[in-house]
């Protein structure tokens, strides 16, 4: 099969398309023929080994897993003898488990218990591939903050993959949502359910006097110290990046009335994927896709993700995506 392989850490160009052996499903595994996958910030961090701590999970000197990619959509090609939830021909979507990759390929084997579910009705493979990573990470952060009805949340970086998911999930939890994004995405973010949208090019939310129960930094570009005065008493700053926030989370758990939350590791579970599927089918959640590239253009797709200009998700199609 064709796959994008990466044998060393480095810039986007270390990735290359190569013929590799197709995996064979074990007794409890499903072989998925992938029609669409994505390039995420997670993929870029693993490939570049930034921050350095990534090497402790994925290989000190070189990547232990040669094929990147964590989310996908496709159809079941084969199943192991012990599999009961899926049959050949089923259309599926989901992601790999935490600390595992392999979706930048034509096929992948996943355990039946993996974060995998039947594809939601009425959406394409591209759309199905572009929901799980951002939604899983956003949901993990909102659950850590115990976001509930009537609270006020600010989502910073609301037009990215995690941010667009965060806005929609916060709306589902019936919180009052303020979203911060750039000028070109104001209307998009408003359409996702934000009550108020702040264009950071024209307004600094930390200086307008408003306060929030939760500030969710979905892009890792702010800091607790900068956001502190914009939190209510007992409020929480939730971070997705920056390992300094791990130490701040420990510190603020015992000192002060405003907390830093840095939930790790990611909770990639079947329960979460099924929850996302239900929201999609109820019309309460949708994928936001910026661009789609064929798998062979993975280097260009990666460069675009690393430009920090993307809106929502960047998709890779395999064999034309074969949308059904």
XYZ file of N, CA, C and O in Angstrom, residues 113-305:
772
model
N -12.025 -2.049 19.844
C -12.289 -1.155 20.972
C -11.710 0.234 20.784
O -11.881 1.102 21.650
N -11.028 0.487 19.664
C -10.411 1.783 19.395
C -11.477 2.871 19.215
O -12.672 2.554 19.085
N -11.086 4.139 19.186
C -12.043 5.236 18.959
C -12.557 5.223 17.515
O -12.200 6.071 16.690
N -13.376 4.260 17.186
C -13.866 4.024 15.834
C -15.366 3.789 15.895
O -15.858 3.079 16.776
N -16.101 4.390 14.948
C -17.560 4.232 14.925
C -18.040 4.282 13.486
O -17.302 4.654 12.572
N -19.292 3.911 13.275
C -19.880 4.006 11.953
C -20.013 5.480 11.562
O -20.370 6.324 12.383
N -19.720 5.775 10.307
C -19.726 7.153 9.832
C -21.118 7.763 9.951
O -22.102 7.127 9.595
N -21.193 9.000 10.439
C -22.499 9.661 10.520
C -23.149 9.771 9.141
O -22.466 9.978 8.130
N -24.443 9.632 9.105
C -25.171 9.732 7.844
C -25.124 11.162 7.325
O -25.133 12.124 8.096
N -25.054 11.290 6.009
C -25.200 12.591 5.381
C -23.958 13.446 5.285
O -24.038 14.616 4.894
N -22.792 12.919 5.653
C -21.559 13.688 5.508
C -20.553 12.895 4.687
O -20.640 11.676 4.572
N -19.598 13.597 4.099
C -18.598 12.967 3.251
C -17.483 12.359 4.097
O -17.359 12.622 5.299
N -16.634 11.565 3.436
C -15.455 11.037 4.122
C -14.554 12.168 4.599
O -13.982 12.095 5.692
N -14.399 13.202 3.790
C -13.555 14.333 4.186
C -14.075 14.976 5.471
O -13.312 15.281 6.390
N -15.387 15.203 5.526
C -15.973 15.808 6.721
C -15.840 14.885 7.920
O -15.535 15.330 9.035
N -16.052 13.597 7.712
C -15.961 12.644 8.816
C -14.541 12.539 9.361
O -14.336 12.353 10.567
N -13.554 12.664 8.474
C -12.160 12.575 8.913
C -11.742 13.793 9.722
O -10.777 13.727 10.492
N -12.458 14.901 9.564
C -12.011 16.181 10.112
C -12.729 16.595 11.387
O -12.816 17.786 11.683
N -13.249 15.637 12.143
C -13.963 16.024 13.355
C -13.348 15.494 14.647
O -13.422 16.154 15.687
N -12.739 14.321 14.615
C -12.428 13.667 15.884
C -11.300 14.337 16.671
O -11.426 14.542 17.881
N -10.200 14.692 16.033
C -9.044 15.206 16.784
C -9.385 16.500 17.506
O -9.200 16.617 18.720
N -9.894 17.485 16.773
C -10.243 18.754 17.400
C -11.315 18.597 18.453
O -11.242 19.191 19.537
N -12.328 17.777 18.151
C -13.430 17.597 19.095
C -12.988 16.871 20.356
O -13.402 17.224 21.463
N -12.161 15.840 20.207
C -11.682 15.098 21.371
C -10.882 16.017 22.298
O -11.091 16.019 23.520
N -9.984 16.806 21.724
C -9.149 17.681 22.547
C -9.970 18.787 23.187
O -9.771 19.126 24.364
N -10.908 19.372 22.431
C -11.753 20.427 22.989
C -12.647 19.881 24.102
O -12.784 20.498 25.165
N -13.252 18.718 23.867
C -14.129 18.128 24.871
C -13.362 17.812 26.151
O -13.859 18.056 27.265
N -12.160 17.292 26.004
C -11.337 16.987 27.167
C -11.096 18.239 28.007
O -11.188 18.209 29.243
N -10.840 19.360 27.342
C -10.570 20.608 28.051
C -11.827 21.165 28.719
O -11.792 21.630 29.869
N -12.955 21.118 28.030
C -14.196 21.642 28.604
C -14.671 20.780 29.764
O -15.216 21.293 30.750
N -14.477 19.481 29.661
C -14.843 18.606 30.770
C -13.939 18.836 31.971
O -14.399 18.797 33.124
N -12.650 19.099 31.729
C -11.737 19.393 32.835
C -12.162 20.660 33.570
O -12.035 20.761 34.796
N -12.697 21.629 32.813
C -13.159 22.887 33.404
C -14.549 22.760 34.008
O -15.051 23.714 34.609
N -15.196 21.606 33.810
C -16.553 21.363 34.298
C -17.504 22.448 33.803
O -18.325 22.982 34.574
N -17.399 22.760 32.538
C -18.250 23.780 31.948
C -19.711 23.350 32.042
O -20.057 22.211 31.730
N -20.561 24.279 32.441
C -21.971 23.947 32.613
C -22.858 25.096 32.145
O -22.385 26.207 31.852
N -24.124 24.807 32.090
C -25.127 25.758 31.610
C -25.050 27.072 32.374
O -24.945 27.093 33.602
N -25.061 28.166 31.626
C -25.086 29.489 32.226
C -23.725 30.097 32.494
O -23.627 31.309 32.757
N -22.661 29.304 32.431
C -21.328 29.877 32.639
C -20.889 30.652 31.401
O -21.420 30.462 30.301
N -19.905 31.505 31.595
C -19.353 32.275 30.491
C -17.977 31.731 30.141
O -17.113 31.581 31.010
N -17.781 31.411 28.866
C -16.490 30.893 28.403
C -15.991 31.747 27.249
O -16.766 32.187 26.396
N -14.689 31.974 27.242
C -14.034 32.624 26.107
C -13.140 31.606 25.427
O -12.327 30.947 26.097
N -13.304 31.436 24.129
C -12.478 30.523 23.344
C -11.519 31.354 22.512
O -11.941 32.084 21.605
N -10.237 31.263 22.836
C -9.222 32.002 22.087
C -8.641 31.089 21.010
O -8.259 29.963 21.285
N -8.581 31.601 19.771
C -8.184 30.756 18.646
C -9.380 29.954 18.167
O -9.282 28.759 17.882
N -10.522 30.634 18.064
C -11.796 29.954 17.818
C -11.986 29.482 16.389
O -12.982 28.819 16.093
N -11.054 29.797 15.492
C -11.221 29.388 14.091
C -10.333 28.211 13.696
O -10.347 27.777 12.553
N -9.577 27.665 14.647
C -8.750 26.501 14.357
C -9.542 25.215 14.529
O -10.739 25.220 14.819
N -8.867 24.081 14.369
C -9.544 22.787 14.493
C -10.089 22.586 15.904
O -11.241 22.170 16.085
N -9.284 22.864 16.919
C -9.737 22.721 18.302
C -10.719 23.824 18.655
O -11.730 23.595 19.319
N -10.448 25.031 18.191
C -11.300 26.168 18.517
C -12.695 26.057 17.942
O -13.691 26.338 18.633
N -12.817 25.664 16.670
C -14.150 25.523 16.075
C -14.939 24.435 16.794
O -16.159 24.546 16.975
N -14.241 23.381 17.215
C -14.909 22.338 18.001
C -15.296 22.872 19.368
O -16.399 22.602 19.862
N -14.416 23.649 19.990
C -14.686 24.184 21.312
C -15.908 25.086 21.346
O -16.717 25.027 22.277
N -16.050 25.934 20.330
C -17.220 26.817 20.261
C -18.500 25.998 20.179
O -19.481 26.252 20.898
N -18.509 24.993 19.310
C -19.719 24.189 19.127
C -20.053 23.360 20.365
O -21.219 23.226 20.742
N -19.040 22.808 21.003
C -19.286 22.009 22.203
C -19.747 22.888 23.364
O -20.647 22.504 24.120
N -19.144 24.065 23.515
C -19.568 24.978 24.579
C -21.014 25.399 24.377
O -21.786 25.529 25.334
N -21.396 25.615 23.118
C -22.786 25.937 22.804
C -23.706 24.783 23.180
O -24.798 24.992 23.727
N -23.258 23.560 22.897
C -24.049 22.380 23.254
C -24.262 22.297 24.755
O -25.343 21.889 25.220
N -23.258 22.695 25.541
C -23.365 22.667 26.996
C -24.120 23.872 27.547
O -24.201 24.052 28.759
N -24.630 24.718 26.648
C -25.456 25.874 26.988
C -24.715 26.931 27.801
O -25.280 27.591 28.675
N -23.448 27.084 27.506
C -22.669 28.166 28.098
C -22.793 29.412 27.224
O -23.138 29.328 26.044
N -22.513 30.556 27.802
C -22.429 31.783 27.025
C -21.051 31.856 26.389
O -20.044 31.856 27.096
N -20.982 31.903 25.059
C -19.713 31.725 24.350
C -19.237 33.040 23.728
O -19.933 33.641 22.905
N -18.048 33.460 24.131
C -17.337 34.551 23.459
C -16.167 33.934 22.719
O -15.398 33.162 23.303
N -16.041 34.220 21.440
C -14.989 33.623 20.615
C -14.047 34.712 20.122
O -14.484 35.810 19.761
N -12.760 34.399 20.104
C -11.743 35.331 19.615
C -11.077 34.724 18.394
O -10.608 33.575 18.436
N -11.062 35.479 17.290
C -10.452 34.985 16.060
C -10.006 36.169 15.221
O -10.118 37.326 15.642
N -9.494 35.902 14.010
C -9.071 36.988 13.129
C -10.250 37.497 12.305
O -11.331 36.908 12.290
N -10.013 38.576 11.596
C -11.093 39.282 10.909
C -11.828 38.394 9.910
O -13.066 38.388 9.861
N -11.099 37.620 9.125
C -11.728 36.866 8.041
C -12.658 35.767 8.529
O -13.508 35.287 7.782
N -12.516 35.363 9.812
C -13.305 34.231 10.312
C -14.414 34.631 11.280
O -15.056 33.757 11.874
N -14.662 35.912 11.429
C -15.667 36.373 12.386
C -17.036 35.763 12.090
O -17.709 35.227 12.978
N -17.471 35.834 10.827
C -18.807 35.334 10.489
C -18.876 33.807 10.604
O -19.890 33.251 11.017
N -17.804 33.122 10.229
C -17.778 31.669 10.380
C -17.972 31.281 11.832
O -18.818 30.433 12.162
N -17.205 31.894 12.714
C -17.260 31.541 14.131
C -18.628 31.878 14.714
O -19.181 31.123 15.524
N -19.203 32.971 14.280
C -20.552 33.310 14.740
C -21.556 32.250 14.295
O -22.462 31.881 15.049
N -21.368 31.724 13.081
C -22.290 30.700 12.571
C -22.178 29.391 13.335
O -23.091 28.562 13.292
N -21.067 29.184 14.043
C -20.878 27.964 14.830
C -21.556 28.036 16.191
O -21.603 27.033 16.908
N -22.054 29.216 16.548
C -22.805 29.328 17.792
C -22.267 30.304 18.811
O -22.814 30.398 19.914
N -21.223 31.070 18.471
C -20.695 32.043 19.424
C -21.692 33.182 19.626
O -22.258 33.706 18.672
N -21.912 33.565 20.880
C -22.797 34.687 21.185
C -22.132 36.016 20.847
O -22.776 36.943 20.358
N -20.844 36.082 21.120
C -20.058 37.289 20.869
C -18.762 36.876 20.194
O -18.151 35.872 20.587
N -18.345 37.627 19.185
C -17.081 37.344 18.507
C -16.193 38.577 18.597
O -16.618 39.689 18.255
N -14.971 38.391 19.064
C -13.991 39.467 19.174
C -12.923 39.269 18.108
O -12.326 38.200 18.016
N -12.713 40.278 17.310
C -11.643 40.274 16.314
C -10.375 40.777 16.999
O -10.285 41.945 17.369
N -9.409 39.862 17.172
C -8.225 40.248 17.945
C -7.396 41.324 17.270
O -6.549 41.968 17.907
N -7.635 41.561 15.977
C -6.913 42.637 15.285
C -7.389 44.014 15.742
O -6.691 45.009 15.545
N -8.572 44.065 16.343
C -9.157 45.355 16.728
C -9.426 45.486 18.217
O -9.689 46.588 18.697
N -9.368 44.369 18.948
C -9.686 44.435 20.375
C -8.917 43.384 21.145
O -8.818 42.230 20.715
N -8.379 43.779 22.287
C -7.685 42.864 23.193
C -8.652 42.507 24.316
O -9.015 43.353 25.130
N -9.076 41.244 24.347
C -10.091 40.859 25.330
C -9.593 41.008 26.763
O -10.402 41.143 27.704
N -8.284 41.001 26.968
C -7.755 41.113 28.325
C -7.828 42.546 28.847
O -7.568 42.780 30.028
N -8.225 43.487 27.979
C -8.257 44.894 28.386
C -9.640 45.521 28.323
O -9.786 46.729 28.552
N -10.668 44.713 28.012
C -11.997 45.316 27.862
C -12.840 45.265 29.129
O -13.986 45.726 29.141
N -12.320 44.660 30.200
C -13.023 44.642 31.474
C -13.983 43.491 31.676
O -14.512 43.304 32.778
N -14.248 42.689 30.642
C -15.140 41.545 30.779
C -14.423 40.387 31.475
O -13.203 40.230 31.339
N -15.200 39.573 32.194
C -14.625 38.417 32.874
C -15.388 37.156 32.498
O -16.558 37.204 32.107
N -14.717 36.024 32.655
C -15.256 34.741 32.211
C -14.978 33.666 33.254
O -13.973 33.721 33.968
N -15.875 32.684 33.292
C -15.661 31.547 34.190
C -14.572 30.625 33.668
O -13.858 29.989 34.446
N -14.471 30.541 32.347
C -13.463 29.691 31.708
C -12.854 30.450 30.541
O -13.575 31.052 29.730
N -11.530 30.449 30.452
C -10.828 30.926 29.260
C -10.117 29.721 28.669
O -9.262 29.106 29.304
N -10.510 29.374 27.457
C -9.983 28.193 26.774
C -9.052 28.655 25.665
O -9.486 29.175 24.647
N -7.747 28.483 25.881
C -6.744 28.865 24.888
C -6.521 27.672 23.959
O -5.765 26.765 24.275
N -7.194 27.698 22.815
C -7.173 26.552 21.909
C -5.969 26.531 20.987
O -5.808 25.578 20.219
N -5.124 27.559 21.042
C -3.967 27.623 20.147
C -2.649 27.827 20.883
O -1.594 27.893 20.256
N -2.684 27.942 22.183
C -1.452 28.052 22.955
C -0.691 29.336 22.748
O 0.545 29.357 22.834
N -1.401 30.435 22.504
C -0.719 31.701 22.231
C -0.875 32.730 23.343
O -0.361 33.833 23.242
N -1.610 32.386 24.385
C -1.761 33.299 25.516
C -1.074 32.698 26.729
O -0.375 31.692 26.632
N -1.263 33.285 27.856
C -0.679 32.775 29.090
C -1.634 33.049 30.232
O -2.492 33.935 30.160
N -1.485 32.279 31.290
C -2.321 32.465 32.470
C -2.140 33.856 33.056
O -3.117 34.518 33.433
N -0.898 34.322 33.113
C -0.649 35.639 33.708
C -1.355 36.746 32.933
O -1.889 37.695 33.520
N -1.406 36.604 31.630
C -2.061 37.624 30.805
C -3.580 37.551 30.934
O -4.270 38.565 30.846
N -4.109 36.354 31.141
C -5.563 36.159 31.192
C -6.134 36.256 32.601
O -7.361 36.322 32.756
N -5.295 36.253 33.593
C -5.740 36.128 34.984
C -6.820 37.134 35.364
O -7.839 36.779 35.972
N -6.631 38.406 35.006
C -7.591 39.433 35.393
C -8.910 39.335 34.635
O -9.887 39.998 35.007
N -8.947 38.506 33.592
C -10.189 38.315 32.831
C -10.972 37.102 33.316
O -12.002 36.758 32.735
N -10.492 36.462 34.372
C -11.190 35.330 34.968
C -11.989 35.770 36.185
O -11.537 36.618 36.968
N -13.159 35.182 36.363
C -13.928 35.402 37.574
C -13.252 34.696 38.741
O -12.390 33.837 38.553
N -13.658 35.027 39.941
C -13.136 34.315 41.104
C -13.525 32.852 41.000
O -14.690 32.522 40.759
N -12.571 31.964 41.130
C -12.815 30.542 40.962
C -12.770 30.085 39.514
O -13.035 28.919 39.226
N -12.423 31.004 38.595
C -12.381 30.689 37.175
C -11.175 29.843 36.801
O -10.232 29.664 37.588
N -11.215 29.325 35.569
C -10.157 28.423 35.110
C -9.624 28.843 33.747
O -10.406 29.169 32.840
N -8.315 28.833 33.625
C -7.628 29.009 32.340
C -7.236 27.611 31.875
O -6.509 26.891 32.562
N -7.748 27.198 30.698
C -7.501 25.848 30.190
C -6.571 25.932 28.991
O -6.864 26.623 28.007
N -5.453 25.219 29.059
C -4.424 25.314 28.028
C -4.348 24.029 27.213
O -4.585 22.930 27.721
N -3.998 24.175 25.936
C -3.763 23.013 25.073
C -2.289 22.833 24.749
O -1.901 21.779 24.245
N -1.479 23.840 24.996
C -0.059 23.802 24.671
C 0.739 24.409 25.819
O 0.191 25.092 26.678
N 2.053 24.148 25.767
C 2.962 24.771 26.727
C 3.088 23.961 28.001
O 2.209 24.013 28.866
N 4.187 23.213 28.113
C 4.326 22.348 29.279
C 4.574 23.133 30.569
O 4.504 22.570 31.652
N 4.841 24.449 30.452
C 4.896 25.251 31.665
C 3.542 25.271 32.361
O 3.459 25.451 33.582
N 2.487 25.048 31.568
C 1.150 25.042 32.160
C 0.918 23.819 33.038
O 0.034 23.839 33.905
N 1.686 22.758 32.820
C 1.596 21.602 33.706
C 2.025 21.982 35.116
O 1.370 21.631 36.102
N 3.106 22.739 35.234
C 3.590 23.176 36.545
C 2.653 24.215 37.160
O 2.404 24.204 38.367
N 2.112 25.098 36.298
C 1.153 26.081 36.796
C -0.119 25.402 37.293
O -0.733 25.850 38.261
N -0.516 24.321 36.620
C -1.699 23.587 37.063
C -1.477 23.010 38.461
O -2.371 23.061 39.325
N -0.300 22.470 38.706
C 0.006 21.942 40.029
C 0.065 23.058 41.071
O -0.460 22.921 42.181
N 0.677 24.182 40.703
C 0.840 25.318 41.625
C -0.504 25.920 41.998
O -0.811 26.130 43.179
N -1.334 26.193 40.980
C -2.616 26.856 41.248
C -3.652 25.932 41.859
O -4.694 26.383 42.331
N -3.382 24.632 41.855
C -4.320 23.705 42.497
C -4.305 23.854 44.012
O -5.259 23.453 44.692
N -3.243 24.461 44.541
C -3.134 24.624 45.997
C -3.039 26.087 46.414
O -3.242 26.411 47.583
N -2.747 26.975 45.452
C -2.577 28.388 45.784
C -3.440 29.241 44.864
O -3.411 29.079 43.646
N -4.191 30.146 45.458
C -4.996 31.070 44.677
C -6.383 30.548 44.363
O -6.683 29.358 44.541
N -7.251 31.457 43.888
C -8.634 31.084 43.595
C -8.919 31.034 42.097
O -10.071 30.906 41.679
N -7.875 31.125 41.281
C -8.013 30.989 39.831
C -7.059 29.893 39.371
O -5.879 29.906 39.736
N -7.570 28.960 38.600
C -6.824 27.742 38.329
C -6.337 27.659 36.888
O -6.970 28.158 35.955
N -5.208 26.986 36.713
C -4.733 26.572 35.395
C -5.025 25.084 35.258
O -4.711 24.297 36.162
N -5.627 24.718 34.141
C -5.914 23.315 33.852
C -5.168 22.916 32.592
O -5.207 23.618 31.587
N -4.486 21.804 32.655
C -3.717 21.312 31.506
C -3.932 19.814 31.411
O -3.092 19.015 31.825
N -5.092 19.400 30.889
C -5.437 17.971 30.893
C -4.635 17.169 29.885
O -4.682 17.428 28.686
N -3.871 16.206 30.369
C -3.115 15.271 29.530
C -3.163 13.907 30.199
O -3.323 13.814 31.422
N -3.019 12.808 29.440
C -2.912 12.749 27.985
C -4.286 12.860 27.329
O -5.304 12.817 28.026
N -4.355 12.970 25.996
C -5.643 13.039 25.306
C -6.486 11.799 25.559
O -5.971 10.692 25.631
N -7.796 12.005 25.706
C -8.719 10.897 25.991
C -9.414 10.461 24.705
O -10.558 10.815 24.451
N -8.705 9.698 23.889
C -9.297 9.190 22.650
C -10.036 7.893 22.971
O -9.411 6.852 23.175
N -11.364 7.957 23.033
C -12.148 6.784 23.385
C -13.302 6.601 22.407
O -13.752 7.547 21.763
N -13.803 5.378 22.335
C -14.967 5.106 21.493
C -16.179 5.890 21.987
O -16.991 6.381 21.187
N -16.311 6.031 23.307
C -17.442 6.774 23.867
C -17.468 8.202 23.343
O -18.530 8.734 22.989
N -16.298 8.837 23.270
C -16.227 10.205 22.776
C -16.595 10.277 21.304
O -17.327 11.181 20.871
N -16.097 9.346 20.500
C -16.415 9.343 19.074
C -17.913 9.139 18.852
O -18.525 9.791 17.992
N -18.529 8.286 19.627
C -19.974 8.070 19.516
C -20.746 9.325 19.925
O -21.787 9.655 19.337
N -20.248 10.026 20.928
C -20.865 11.287 21.351
C -20.807 12.314 20.218
O -21.800 12.994 19.925
N -19.650 12.421 19.574
C -19.495 13.349 18.454
C -20.428 12.961 17.309
O -21.067 13.823 16.676
N -20.504 11.656 17.034
C -21.398 11.187 15.968
C -22.837 11.614 16.236
O -23.547 12.084 15.333
N -23.296 11.450 17.478
C -24.663 11.838 17.824
C -24.889 13.327 17.601
O -25.948 13.742 17.104
N -23.904 14.157 17.967
C -24.037 15.598 17.765
C -24.121 15.937 16.278
O -24.923 16.791 15.861
N -23.296 15.279 15.465
C -23.316 15.527 14.019
C -24.678 15.175 13.445
O -25.282 15.958 12.689
N -25.186 14.021 13.797
C -26.462 13.571 13.236
C -27.640 14.395 13.752
O -28.692 14.447 13.101
N -27.460 15.063 14.897
C -28.493 15.944 15.429
C -28.370 17.367 14.876
O -29.164 18.243 15.230
N -27.362 17.591 14.016
C -27.162 18.918 13.445
C -26.532 19.910 14.396
O -26.607 21.124 14.174
N -25.854 19.426 15.454
C -25.268 20.306 16.460
C -23.748 20.422 16.351
O -23.121 21.107 17.164
N -23.170 19.743 15.368
C -21.718 19.791 15.210
C -21.384 19.542 13.749
O -22.008 18.694 13.108
N -20.418 20.289 13.240
C -19.990 20.086 11.858
C -18.490 20.311 11.738
O -17.887 21.069 12.508
N -17.930 19.658 10.762
C -16.513 19.846 10.475
C -16.306 21.146 9.731
O -17.119 21.544 8.887
N -15.224 21.820 10.035
C -14.808 23.011 9.290
C -13.529 22.648 8.547
O -12.521 22.303 9.168
N -13.588 22.691 7.226
C -12.445 22.296 6.398
C -11.940 23.507 5.625
O -12.709 24.184 4.931
N -10.666 23.769 5.745
C -10.033 24.865 5.024
C -9.632 24.415 3.624
O -10.094 24.943 2.621
N -8.773 23.401 3.561
C -8.258 22.919 2.276
C -8.167 21.400 2.282
O -8.024 20.784 3.343
N -8.223 20.828 1.073
C -7.995 19.397 0.886
C -6.856 19.194 -0.104
O -6.784 19.900 -1.114
N -5.978 18.255 0.191
C -4.849 17.911 -0.666
C -4.866 16.408 -0.910
O -5.285 15.642 -0.034
N -4.379 15.952 -2.055
C -4.158 14.509 -2.215
C -3.016 14.062 -1.308
O -2.147 14.863 -0.944
N -3.006 12.801 -0.947
C -2.011 12.280 -0.015
C -0.585 12.597 -0.463
O 0.283 12.904 0.363
N -0.345 12.543 -1.774
C 1.014 12.773 -2.265
C 1.495 14.205 -2.057
O 2.692 14.482 -2.154
N 0.581 15.122 -1.740
C 0.955 16.515 -1.474
C 1.035 16.801 0.020
O 0.831 17.932 0.474
N 1.377 15.787 0.810
C 1.401 15.933 2.256
C 2.390 17.004 2.714
O 2.148 17.700 3.712
N 3.505 17.172 2.000
C 4.489 18.179 2.409
C 3.881 19.582 2.295
O 4.007 20.406 3.213
N 3.195 19.857 1.193
C 2.560 21.161 1.026
C 1.455 21.362 2.065
O 1.290 22.459 2.611
N 0.691 20.310 2.311
C -0.368 20.404 3.322
C 0.221 20.712 4.696
O -0.316 21.535 5.448
N 1.339 20.065 5.014
C 1.988 20.284 6.302
C 2.509 21.713 6.419
O 2.372 22.360 7.462
N 3.112 22.208 5.360
C 3.600 23.593 5.380
C 2.462 24.577 5.623
O 2.621 25.571 6.338
N 1.311 24.295 5.025
C 0.173 25.187 5.221
C -0.309 25.140 6.673
O -0.593 26.187 7.269
N -0.376 23.960 7.259
C -0.763 23.853 8.664
C 0.212 24.633 9.539
O -0.190 25.359 10.455
